[in-house]
Coordinates of C-alpha atoms in Angstrom, one line a residue:
M1 CA 49.5 -56.3 -71.8
S2 CA 52.8 -54.7 -70.9
T3 CA 54.2 -54.5 -67.4
N4 CA 53.6 -50.7 -67.3
E5 CA 49.9 -51.0 -68.3
I6 CA 49.5 -53.5 -65.4
N7 CA 51.2 -51.2 -62.9
N8 CA 49.1 -48.1 -64.1
Q9 CA 45.8 -49.9 -63.6
P10 CA 45.4 -49.3 -59.9
T11 CA 46.5 -45.7 -60.3
K12 CA 43.7 -44.9 -62.8
W13 CA 41.2 -46.6 -60.5
R14 CA 42.3 -44.4 -57.6
I15 CA 42.0 -41.3 -59.8
Y16 CA 38.4 -42.2 -60.8
L17 CA 37.6 -42.8 -57.2
V18 CA 38.8 -39.4 -56.2
Y19 CA 36.8 -37.8 -59.1
F20 CA 33.7 -39.7 -58.0
L21 CA 34.0 -38.7 -54.4
A22 CA 34.7 -35.1 -55.4
F23 CA 31.6 -35.2 -57.5
V24 CA 29.5 -36.7 -54.7
L25 CA 30.7 -34.0 -52.2
F26 CA 30.1 -31.2 -54.7
S27 CA 26.6 -32.6 -55.4
V28 CA 25.8 -32.8 -51.7
A29 CA 27.1 -29.2 -51.2
A30 CA 25.3 -27.9 -54.2
G31 CA 22.1 -29.7 -53.2
R32 CA 22.4 -28.3 -49.7
L33 CA 23.0 -24.8 -51.0
F34 CA 20.0 -25.2 -53.4
Y35 CA 17.9 -26.4 -50.5
L36 CA 18.9 -23.6 -48.1
T37 CA 18.7 -20.8 -50.7
V38 CA 15.6 -21.9 -52.6
L39 CA 13.6 -24.5 -50.6
D40 CA 14.4 -23.5 -47.0
K41 CA 15.7 -20.0 -47.3
E42 CA 14.1 -19.1 -43.9
F43 CA 16.9 -21.0 -42.2
L44 CA 19.7 -18.7 -43.4
K45 CA 17.5 -15.7 -42.7
N46 CA 16.9 -16.9 -39.2
Q47 CA 20.6 -17.6 -38.7
G48 CA 21.4 -14.1 -39.8
E49 CA 18.8 -12.6 -37.5
I50 CA 20.2 -14.6 -34.6
R51 CA 23.5 -12.8 -35.1
A52 CA 22.3 -9.3 -35.9
V53 CA 18.6 -9.0 -34.9
R54 CA 17.5 -8.4 -31.3
T55 CA 14.1 -8.4 -29.8
E56 CA 13.7 -5.8 -27.0
S57 CA 10.9 -5.8 -24.4
I58 CA 9.0 -2.5 -24.4
P59 CA 8.0 -1.7 -20.8
A60 CA 4.3 -0.9 -20.2
T61 CA 3.3 2.1 -18.3
R62 CA 2.1 1.2 -14.9
G63 CA -1.5 2.3 -14.1
M64 CA -2.0 5.4 -12.0
I65 CA -3.5 5.4 -8.5
L66 CA -5.9 8.3 -8.1
D67 CA -8.0 9.8 -5.3
R68 CA -11.8 10.1 -5.6
N69 CA -11.4 13.5 -7.3
G70 CA -8.9 12.3 -9.9
E71 CA -5.8 13.7 -8.1
P72 CA -2.8 11.5 -8.8
L73 CA -1.4 9.5 -5.8
A74 CA 1.0 7.4 -7.9
V75 CA 2.3 8.1 -11.4
S76 CA 5.0 6.6 -13.7
T77 CA 7.6 8.9 -15.3
P78 CA 9.9 7.7 -18.1
T79 CA 13.6 7.4 -17.3
W80 CA 16.6 5.9 -19.0
T81 CA 18.6 2.9 -18.0
V82 CA 22.1 2.4 -19.3
I83 CA 23.0 -1.3 -20.1
A84 CA 26.0 -3.1 -21.5
D85 CA 26.7 -6.3 -23.5
P86 CA 29.8 -7.8 -21.7
R87 CA 30.2 -10.5 -24.4
S88 CA 30.6 -7.9 -27.1
L89 CA 33.0 -5.9 -25.0
W90 CA 35.3 -8.8 -24.2
A91 CA 35.2 -9.8 -27.9
L92 CA 37.4 -6.8 -28.6
D93 CA 40.3 -8.8 -27.3
T94 CA 39.8 -11.4 -30.0
V95 CA 39.4 -9.0 -33.0
P96 CA 42.7 -8.4 -35.0
A97 CA 44.0 -4.9 -35.1
G98 CA 42.4 -2.9 -37.9
A99 CA 39.6 -5.4 -38.6
L100 CA 36.9 -3.0 -37.7
D101 CA 38.5 0.3 -38.8
P102 CA 42.1 0.3 -40.2
T103 CA 42.4 4.0 -39.4
K104 CA 41.8 3.5 -35.7
E105 CA 44.0 2.1 -33.0
R106 CA 42.9 -1.2 -31.6
K107 CA 40.9 -1.0 -28.3
T108 CA 41.1 -3.6 -25.6
A109 CA 38.2 -4.5 -23.3
K110 CA 40.0 -3.2 -20.2
Q111 CA 40.7 0.1 -21.8
E112 CA 37.1 0.5 -22.7
I113 CA 36.1 -0.4 -19.1
A114 CA 38.5 2.1 -17.7
R115 CA 37.0 4.8 -19.9
L116 CA 33.5 3.8 -19.0
A117 CA 34.3 3.9 -15.3
E118 CA 35.6 7.4 -15.6
V119 CA 32.5 8.6 -17.4
M120 CA 30.2 6.9 -14.9
G121 CA 32.1 8.2 -11.9
V122 CA 32.7 4.7 -10.4
G123 CA 35.7 2.7 -9.4
R124 CA 37.6 1.0 -12.3
A125 CA 38.3 -2.1 -10.3
W126 CA 34.7 -2.5 -9.3
L127 CA 33.4 -2.1 -12.8
E128 CA 36.0 -4.4 -14.2
E129 CA 34.9 -7.1 -11.7
R130 CA 31.3 -6.7 -12.8
F131 CA 32.2 -7.2 -16.4
E132 CA 34.3 -10.1 -15.6
T133 CA 31.5 -11.8 -13.6
N134 CA 29.2 -11.3 -16.5
R135 CA 31.7 -12.1 -19.2
N136 CA 29.6 -14.6 -21.1
K137 CA 26.3 -12.7 -20.8
G138 CA 24.8 -10.4 -23.4
F139 CA 23.1 -8.1 -20.9
M140 CA 24.1 -6.2 -17.8
Y141 CA 22.7 -3.1 -16.0
L142 CA 25.1 -0.2 -15.6
K143 CA 22.9 2.5 -14.2
R144 CA 19.2 2.3 -13.8
Q145 CA 16.5 5.0 -13.9
I146 CA 18.7 8.0 -14.4
P147 CA 18.0 11.5 -15.9
P148 CA 18.3 11.8 -19.7
H149 CA 21.3 14.1 -19.6
E150 CA 23.3 11.6 -17.4
A151 CA 22.4 8.7 -19.7
Q152 CA 23.4 10.7 -22.8
A153 CA 26.8 11.6 -21.3
I154 CA 27.6 7.9 -20.8
L155 CA 26.5 7.0 -24.3
E156 CA 28.6 9.8 -25.9
A157 CA 31.7 8.0 -24.7
G158 CA 31.0 5.4 -27.4
V159 CA 32.0 2.4 -25.4
V160 CA 31.4 -0.9 -27.3
G161 CA 28.3 -2.7 -26.2
V162 CA 26.9 0.2 -24.1
S163 CA 23.4 1.4 -24.9
K164 CA 20.2 2.6 -23.2
I165 CA 16.7 1.4 -22.7
K166 CA 13.5 3.1 -21.4
E167 CA 12.1 2.3 -18.0
Y168 CA 9.5 3.8 -15.8
K169 CA 10.0 5.2 -12.3
R170 CA 7.2 5.6 -9.8
F171 CA 6.5 9.0 -8.3
Y172 CA 4.2 9.8 -5.4
P173 CA 2.8 13.3 -5.4
A174 CA 1.3 13.1 -1.9
G175 CA 4.5 11.9 -0.4
E176 CA 4.2 10.8 3.3
V177 CA 0.6 11.9 3.6
A178 CA -0.7 8.8 1.8
A179 CA 2.4 6.6 2.0
Q180 CA 0.9 3.6 3.9
V181 CA -2.2 3.6 1.9
V182 CA -0.7 3.8 -1.6
G183 CA 2.5 1.9 -0.8
F184 CA 5.4 1.8 -3.3
T185 CA 7.1 -0.3 -6.0
N186 CA 10.7 -1.5 -6.2
I187 CA 13.2 -0.6 -8.9
D188 CA 11.7 -3.3 -11.2
D189 CA 8.3 -1.6 -10.9
K190 CA 6.8 -4.4 -8.8
G191 CA 4.4 -3.5 -5.9
Q192 CA 5.9 -3.9 -2.5
E193 CA 3.5 -2.3 -0.1
G194 CA -0.1 -0.9 0.1
I195 CA -2.3 -0.7 -2.9
E196 CA 0.7 -1.0 -5.1
L197 CA 1.2 -4.5 -3.7
A198 CA -2.4 -5.6 -3.3
Y199 CA -3.4 -4.7 -6.9
D200 CA 0.0 -5.1 -8.5
K201 CA -1.3 -7.4 -11.3
A202 CA -3.9 -4.9 -12.5
L203 CA -1.5 -2.0 -12.3
Q204 CA 1.4 -3.7 -14.1
G205 CA 0.0 -3.8 -17.7
K206 CA 1.6 -6.0 -20.4
P207 CA 5.0 -5.2 -22.0
G208 CA 5.4 -5.1 -25.8
K209 CA 8.2 -6.4 -28.1
L210 CA 10.3 -4.5 -30.6
S211 CA 12.7 -6.1 -33.2
Y212 CA 15.8 -4.2 -34.5
V213 CA 19.2 -4.8 -36.1
K214 CA 22.3 -3.8 -34.3
D215 CA 26.0 -3.7 -35.1
L216 CA 29.0 -5.2 -33.2
K217 CA 29.1 -2.2 -30.9
G218 CA 25.5 -2.7 -29.9
N219 CA 24.2 0.3 -31.8
I220 CA 20.8 0.1 -33.4
I221 CA 21.1 0.2 -37.2
S222 CA 17.4 -0.1 -38.1
V223 CA 14.1 -0.9 -36.5
L224 CA 12.3 -3.8 -38.0
G225 CA 9.0 -3.1 -36.5
Q226 CA 6.9 -3.5 -33.3
E227 CA 5.8 -7.1 -33.0
V228 CA 3.6 -6.7 -30.0
P229 CA 2.3 -3.3 -28.8
E230 CA 2.6 -2.7 -25.0
R231 CA -0.6 -2.4 -23.0
A232 CA -0.7 0.1 -20.1
G233 CA -1.9 -1.0 -16.7
E234 CA -5.3 -0.2 -15.3
N235 CA -5.8 3.0 -13.4
I236 CA -7.2 2.6 -9.8
E237 CA -9.5 5.2 -8.3
L238 CA -9.6 5.2 -4.5
S239 CA -12.3 6.5 -2.2
I240 CA -9.7 8.6 -0.5
D241 CA -10.4 12.4 -0.6
M242 CA -6.9 14.0 -0.5
R243 CA -8.4 17.2 0.9
L244 CA -9.5 15.3 4.0
Q245 CA -6.4 13.1 3.9
Y246 CA -4.1 16.2 4.1
L247 CA -6.2 17.7 6.9
A248 CA -6.3 14.5 9.0
Y249 CA -2.6 13.9 8.5
R250 CA -1.6 17.4 9.6
E251 CA -3.7 17.3 12.7
L252 CA -2.6 13.8 13.7
K253 CA 1.0 14.6 13.2
A254 CA 0.7 17.7 15.3
A255 CA -1.0 15.8 18.1
V256 CA 1.7 13.1 18.1
T257 CA 4.4 15.7 18.3
E258 CA 2.7 17.7 21.0
Q259 CA 1.9 14.6 23.1
R260 CA 5.2 12.9 22.3
A261 CA 3.2 9.8 21.4
T262 CA 4.7 6.6 20.0
S263 CA 2.3 6.2 17.1
A264 CA -1.2 7.1 16.0
S265 CA -3.9 6.5 13.3
A266 CA -7.2 7.9 12.2
V267 CA -9.9 6.9 9.8
I268 CA -12.8 8.8 8.3
L269 CA -15.7 6.9 6.7
D270 CA -18.7 8.0 4.6
V271 CA -21.5 6.4 6.7
R272 CA -23.8 6.0 3.7
T273 CA -21.4 4.4 1.2
G274 CA -18.8 2.8 3.5
E275 CA -16.1 4.6 1.6
I276 CA -12.8 5.4 3.3
L277 CA -12.4 9.1 2.8
A278 CA -9.2 9.4 4.8
M279 CA -6.8 7.0 6.5
V280 CA -3.6 8.4 8.1
N281 CA -0.9 7.1 10.3
Q282 CA 2.1 8.2 12.4
P283 CA 5.0 7.8 12.0
S284 CA 5.1 7.9 8.2
Y285 CA 7.8 8.0 5.5
N286 CA 8.4 9.6 2.1
P287 CA 8.0 6.9 -0.6
N288 CA 10.0 9.1 -3.1
D289 CA 13.1 8.9 -0.9
R290 CA 13.4 5.6 1.0
S291 CA 17.1 6.0 1.8
D292 CA 16.4 6.3 5.6
L293 CA 13.3 4.1 5.7
E294 CA 12.7 2.1 8.8
Y295 CA 10.5 -1.0 8.7
D296 CA 8.2 0.2 11.4
Q297 CA 7.2 3.2 9.3
L298 CA 5.7 1.0 6.6
R299 CA 2.8 -0.1 8.9
N300 CA -0.6 1.0 7.9
R301 CA -1.5 1.1 11.6
A302 CA -5.2 1.8 10.9
V303 CA -5.7 -1.7 9.5
I304 CA -2.8 -3.6 11.1
D305 CA -2.3 -2.4 14.7
L306 CA -4.6 -3.8 17.3
F307 CA -5.6 -2.3 20.7
E308 CA -8.3 -2.8 23.4
P309 CA -11.0 -0.3 22.6
G310 CA -12.1 0.3 26.2
S311 CA -15.0 2.7 26.8
T312 CA -15.6 3.2 23.1
M313 CA -17.4 -0.1 23.1
K314 CA -20.0 0.9 25.8
P315 CA -22.4 2.3 23.2
F316 CA -22.6 -1.1 21.6
S317 CA -23.3 -2.9 24.9
V318 CA -26.1 -0.4 25.4
T319 CA -27.3 -1.1 21.9
A320 CA -27.3 -4.9 22.6
A321 CA -29.2 -4.3 25.8
M322 CA -31.9 -2.3 24.0
R323 CA -32.1 -4.8 21.1
S324 CA -32.7 -7.6 23.6
G325 CA -35.9 -5.9 24.7
Q326 CA -34.9 -5.9 28.4
Y327 CA -33.9 -2.3 28.4
T328 CA -35.2 1.1 27.1
T329 CA -34.0 4.6 27.2
E330 CA -35.8 5.0 30.5
S331 CA -34.3 1.9 32.2
I332 CA -32.5 2.6 35.5
I333 CA -29.3 0.9 36.8
D334 CA -28.2 1.2 40.4
T335 CA -24.4 1.6 40.4
S336 CA -24.1 2.0 44.2
P337 CA -21.6 1.8 45.9
G338 CA -19.6 2.6 42.8
Y339 CA -17.9 -0.7 42.4
I340 CA -18.7 -4.4 41.8
R341 CA -16.6 -7.4 43.0
F342 CA -15.9 -10.7 41.3
G343 CA -13.9 -12.6 43.9
R344 CA -10.6 -10.9 44.1
Y345 CA -11.4 -8.8 41.0
T346 CA -13.1 -5.4 41.4
I347 CA -14.6 -3.2 38.8
R348 CA -14.8 0.5 39.7
D349 CA -16.3 3.8 38.6
L350 CA -14.6 7.1 39.2
G351 CA -17.3 7.7 41.8
N352 CA -20.6 6.5 43.1
Y353 CA -23.1 7.6 40.5
G354 CA -26.1 6.0 42.2
K355 CA -29.1 5.2 40.0
I356 CA -28.6 6.2 36.4
N357 CA -30.3 5.7 33.1
L358 CA -28.6 4.5 29.8
E359 CA -27.7 8.0 28.7
K360 CA -26.1 8.8 32.0
L361 CA -24.2 5.5 31.8
L362 CA -22.6 6.8 28.6
V363 CA -22.0 10.3 29.8
K364 CA -20.4 9.1 33.0
S365 CA -18.8 6.1 31.2
S366 CA -19.8 3.8 34.1
N367 CA -18.1 0.5 34.1
V368 CA -20.3 -0.7 36.9
A369 CA -23.6 0.0 35.1
T370 CA -22.3 -1.5 31.8
S371 CA -21.2 -4.7 33.7
K372 CA -24.5 -5.1 35.5
I373 CA -26.4 -4.7 32.2
A374 CA -24.2 -7.3 30.5
L375 CA -24.6 -9.8 33.4
S376 CA -28.4 -9.4 33.3
L377 CA -28.5 -10.5 29.6
P378 CA -28.0 -14.0 28.1
Q379 CA -24.3 -14.8 28.0
D380 CA -23.8 -14.4 24.2
T381 CA -25.8 -11.2 23.8
I382 CA -22.9 -8.7 24.0
W383 CA -20.7 -11.1 21.9
N384 CA -23.2 -11.4 19.2
M385 CA -23.7 -7.6 19.0
F386 CA -20.0 -7.0 18.7
Y387 CA -19.6 -9.7 16.0
E388 CA -22.4 -8.4 13.9
L389 CA -20.8 -5.0 13.9
G390 CA -17.6 -6.5 12.5
I391 CA -15.5 -6.9 15.6
G392 CA -13.3 -10.0 15.4
T393 CA -13.6 -10.3 11.6
P394 CA -11.6 -8.7 8.8
V395 CA -13.1 -5.5 7.3
G396 CA -12.2 -6.9 3.9
I397 CA -10.8 -4.0 2.0
G398 CA -8.1 -6.2 0.4
F399 CA -5.3 -4.5 2.1
P400 CA -2.1 -6.5 2.7
G401 CA -1.7 -7.6 6.4
E402 CA -5.2 -6.5 7.4
A403 CA -5.7 -7.6 11.0
T404 CA -8.7 -9.7 12.1
G405 CA -8.8 -8.5 15.7
V406 CA -9.7 -10.6 18.7
L407 CA -13.2 -11.3 19.9
P408 CA -12.9 -14.2 22.4
M409 CA -15.5 -16.9 22.6
H410 CA -15.6 -19.0 25.7
P411 CA -17.6 -22.2 26.0
K412 CA -18.5 -21.0 29.5
W413 CA -18.2 -17.4 30.5
H414 CA -17.0 -16.3 33.9
P415 CA -19.0 -13.2 35.1
S416 CA -15.8 -11.1 35.1
E417 CA -15.2 -12.0 31.5
I418 CA -18.7 -10.9 30.4
A419 CA -18.3 -7.7 32.4
T420 CA -14.9 -6.7 31.1
L421 CA -16.0 -7.5 27.5
S422 CA -18.9 -5.2 27.9
Y423 CA -16.7 -2.1 28.5
G424 CA -14.1 -2.9 26.0
Y425 CA -11.4 -5.0 27.7
G426 CA -10.4 -8.6 26.7
L427 CA -10.9 -7.9 23.0
S428 CA -8.9 -6.1 20.4
V429 CA -9.8 -4.1 17.3
S430 CA -8.1 -2.0 14.6
T431 CA -8.9 1.7 14.1
L432 CA -10.7 0.8 10.9
Q433 CA -12.9 -1.9 12.6
L434 CA -13.9 0.5 15.3
A435 CA -14.8 3.2 12.7
Q436 CA -16.9 0.6 10.9
A437 CA -18.9 -0.1 14.1
Y438 CA -19.6 3.5 14.6
M439 CA -20.5 3.9 10.9
V440 CA -23.3 1.3 11.4
L441 CA -24.8 3.2 14.3
A442 CA -24.6 6.4 12.3
N443 CA -26.3 4.8 9.3
G444 CA -29.4 3.9 11.2
G445 CA -28.1 0.4 12.1
Y446 CA -27.6 -0.5 8.4
K447 CA -24.2 -2.1 7.7
V448 CA -22.7 -1.5 4.3
P449 CA -19.3 -2.9 3.2
V450 CA -16.3 -0.7 3.9
T451 CA -14.3 -0.1 0.8
I452 CA -11.1 1.7 -0.3
F453 CA -12.5 2.3 -3.8
K454 CA -14.8 5.0 -5.0
Q455 CA -18.4 4.0 -5.3
D456 CA -20.8 5.4 -7.8
L457 CA -23.9 4.1 -6.0
P458 CA -24.4 3.1 -2.3
P459 CA -23.8 -0.6 -2.0
D460 CA -26.3 -3.2 -0.6
G461 CA -25.9 -4.0 3.1
E462 CA -27.9 -5.5 6.0
Q463 CA -29.9 -4.1 8.9
V464 CA -28.0 -5.3 12.0
V465 CA -29.5 -2.9 14.5
P466 CA -33.1 -1.6 14.5
A467 CA -33.1 1.9 13.1
N468 CA -34.9 3.4 16.1
I469 CA -32.4 1.9 18.6
A470 CA -29.5 3.2 16.5
H471 CA -31.1 6.6 16.5
D472 CA -31.6 6.6 20.2
V473 CA -28.0 5.5 20.9
V474 CA -26.6 8.3 18.7
G475 CA -28.8 10.7 20.6
M476 CA -27.2 9.5 23.8
L477 CA -23.7 9.9 22.4
Q478 CA -24.6 13.4 21.4
Q479 CA -25.1 14.2 25.1
V480 CA -21.7 12.6 25.9
V481 CA -20.1 15.3 23.8
A482 CA -22.4 18.0 25.0
Q483 CA -21.9 17.3 28.7
G484 CA -18.5 15.5 28.9
A485 CA -16.2 15.4 25.8
K486 CA -16.5 19.1 25.1
K487 CA -13.2 19.2 23.2
A488 CA -14.9 17.2 20.4
Q489 CA -17.5 19.9 19.9
I490 CA -17.7 21.7 16.5
P491 CA -19.4 25.1 16.2
G492 CA -22.7 24.8 14.3
Y493 CA -22.8 21.0 14.4
N494 CA -24.2 18.4 16.8
V495 CA -21.5 15.8 17.5
A496 CA -22.1 12.3 18.8
G497 CA -19.1 10.3 20.2
K498 CA -17.4 8.5 22.9
T499 CA -14.0 8.7 24.5
G500 CA -11.8 5.9 25.6
T501 CA -8.6 5.7 27.7
V502 CA -7.1 2.2 27.9
H503 CA -4.2 0.9 29.9
K504 CA -1.7 -0.8 27.6
V505 CA -0.8 -4.4 28.1
G506 CA 2.9 -5.2 28.8
A507 CA 4.9 -8.2 29.7
S508 CA 3.7 -8.2 33.3
G509 CA 0.1 -7.2 32.6
Y510 CA -1.6 -3.8 32.3
Q511 CA 0.8 -0.9 32.5
Y512 CA -0.6 1.8 34.6
D513 CA 1.6 4.5 33.2
Q514 CA 1.0 3.7 29.5
Y515 CA -2.2 4.4 27.7
V516 CA -4.1 4.3 24.4
S517 CA -6.2 7.5 23.9
L518 CA -9.3 7.1 21.8
F519 CA -12.2 9.1 20.4
A520 CA -14.9 7.8 18.1
G521 CA -17.6 10.0 16.8
V522 CA -20.1 10.9 14.0
V523 CA -21.3 14.2 12.5
P524 CA -23.7 15.8 12.1
A525 CA -25.4 13.9 14.9
T526 CA -29.0 14.6 13.7
D527 CA -28.3 13.4 10.2
P528 CA -24.9 11.6 10.3
R529 CA -22.7 11.7 7.2
L530 CA -19.2 11.0 8.6
A531 CA -17.7 8.7 11.1
M532 CA -14.2 9.1 12.5
V533 CA -11.9 7.3 15.0
V534 CA -8.7 8.8 16.3
M535 CA -6.3 6.5 18.1
V536 CA -3.1 7.9 19.8
N537 CA -0.8 5.3 21.2
D538 CA 1.2 5.9 24.4
P539 CA 1.0 9.7 24.8
K540 CA 3.8 11.0 27.1
G541 CA 2.6 14.5 27.6
Q542 CA 0.7 15.9 30.6
E543 CA -2.6 14.6 29.2
Y544 CA -3.5 11.0 28.3
Y545 CA -7.3 10.9 28.5
G546 CA -9.1 10.3 25.2
G547 CA -11.1 13.5 25.7
E548 CA -8.0 15.6 26.1
V549 CA -5.7 13.9 23.5
S550 CA -7.9 12.5 20.7
A551 CA -11.1 14.5 20.9
P552 CA -9.4 17.8 19.8
V553 CA -8.0 16.0 16.7
F554 CA -11.5 14.8 15.8
S555 CA -12.9 18.3 16.3
R556 CA -10.3 20.1 14.1
V557 CA -10.4 17.5 11.3
M558 CA -14.2 17.2 11.2
E559 CA -14.6 21.0 11.3
G560 CA -12.6 21.3 8.1
A561 CA -14.1 18.1 6.5
L562 CA -17.7 19.3 7.0
T563 CA -16.9 22.6 5.2
V564 CA -14.9 20.9 2.4
L565 CA -17.7 18.5 1.7
N566 CA -20.3 21.3 2.0
I567 CA -22.3 19.5 4.7
P568 CA -24.7 22.1 6.2
P569 CA -24.8 22.8 9.9
D570 CA -27.5 21.0 11.9
R571 CA -27.2 23.5 14.9
P572 CA -27.1 26.9 13.3
E573 CA -27.7 28.7 16.6
G574 CA -24.3 27.4 17.8
L575 CA -22.4 28.5 14.7
R576 CA -19.8 31.2 15.2
E577 CA -18.2 33.2 12.5
V578 CA -15.6 31.1 10.7
R579 CA -13.2 31.6 7.9
L580 CA -11.6 29.1 5.6
E581 CA -7.9 29.2 4.9
T582 CA -7.1 29.6 1.3
K583 CA -4.3 27.0 1.2
T584 CA -4.8 23.3 1.4
P585 CA -5.1 21.3 3.6
Y586 CA -8.5 22.9 4.5
R587 CA -9.2 23.9 8.0
I588 CA -11.9 25.9 9.8
V589 CA -10.5 28.6 12.1
Q590 CA -12.7 30.1 14.7
G591 CA -13.1 33.8 14.6
N592 CA -12.8 36.1 17.6

């Protein structure tokens, strides 16, 4: 073997090694290509889809909130929201000139942002900062829930990565009239207050999914199909009757304005079904425009605010006394000399009424007579009566923030505590709780659950007061209106009710220049159908008594409600000619 052959031997070996390695690499690549294109072709498909296919969430329509007659209280309207893909926009700075379209001049991200800011009518620096903050994100809101023409104007600018999506915006046809009951949603369509919050899950529905292919600019090239259809939220039908709601709201607002009161609330109940037909509050707000909203306006005062009910509780103390068997309608109580002392504490009447029966007790609203009755009964008699009527326990309508109220229970009662409890001091209730108690009396002592939802059939309840006693007490309350609270009277109808004027509690005790004015009543008294409580907080006008401030509101509202609901008069001889205004809200106007 020659020297050259010996020297060439390693060279040939290296060449063969290179050929072999090249063959191995080619085989691996070919095998991988065969595997991906034939055996596992879904991989390449998925990779392509990752870069070009997008899945968009399709918003579901939120369920409507309706009144008992099908009138909408909350509806969702479609709107457009303009969005951006910051990552695609900033990618313009990395694309060589002419790579996308050789005939067009290269665009930079900042140039596009400047053009977009001009179209949107916002500051360039502010918009550029937002894009910079979200530089690595594929999604950013630009303008949410705007009219179609405004969204179209932004899209026509053709800015890279800018597109639109459909969203829904909540609209409240009743505005401030039902604001605290219905509540509202935020910009993401999530319930924040009222029924919108309490039943947010049922109202929301379930969004769908839609797949599509888009280009570098974010434009949709083709829709691949709807993967999951959206499911609309459930509609909720309330027991509220908007005809009565408008009427009660108008009269309550007028009273608050006239009396320069701090706040007020009113509730109307159907005594047979427990349905809330109207629930209004002052002050209120417009849920369609919350730019000047104050937190205090959000309160559904009818279920949240508490107050001492005062003399409006005396009918229930009388009821407890009659149920005990120790008292009847003929029982006589001696109130002389017009006051009763407990050590340094003195309970007084407005005068010395002498010997009076239970009816006169309610007509004169005697604190002394009520106290003497309570002290003559076993200690827990009055407490048990109040508790069974729902005082001190939640009504249970499922409303956010519903107050429990306060019904104190003492291991050992002081006589003054029993006495003050009997005429409505030392405890606290909401307007709704007080209305529930009067509803029980009006329904023959039969207590049905109070509800905010429309009922097809009367619900089951329980007899908490014997029917004959409930009937007798309502008859006494009829005389209270006939002889005393005359501003609660309604032409053609017998009205049963009780006034209450309560000193407010302040930092240093009871404030003798601040009051809560109350009237609670039922109509028609001979066959009750409706119960209503009107509470006016801190009236600053010339009048502050419940019979002067709240009773007229009750009369005007109920006069219209009885006509709207076509409830026939039970005292035709007292009916004067009336006419019905043609425009809602409905109201009876007395003729000359």
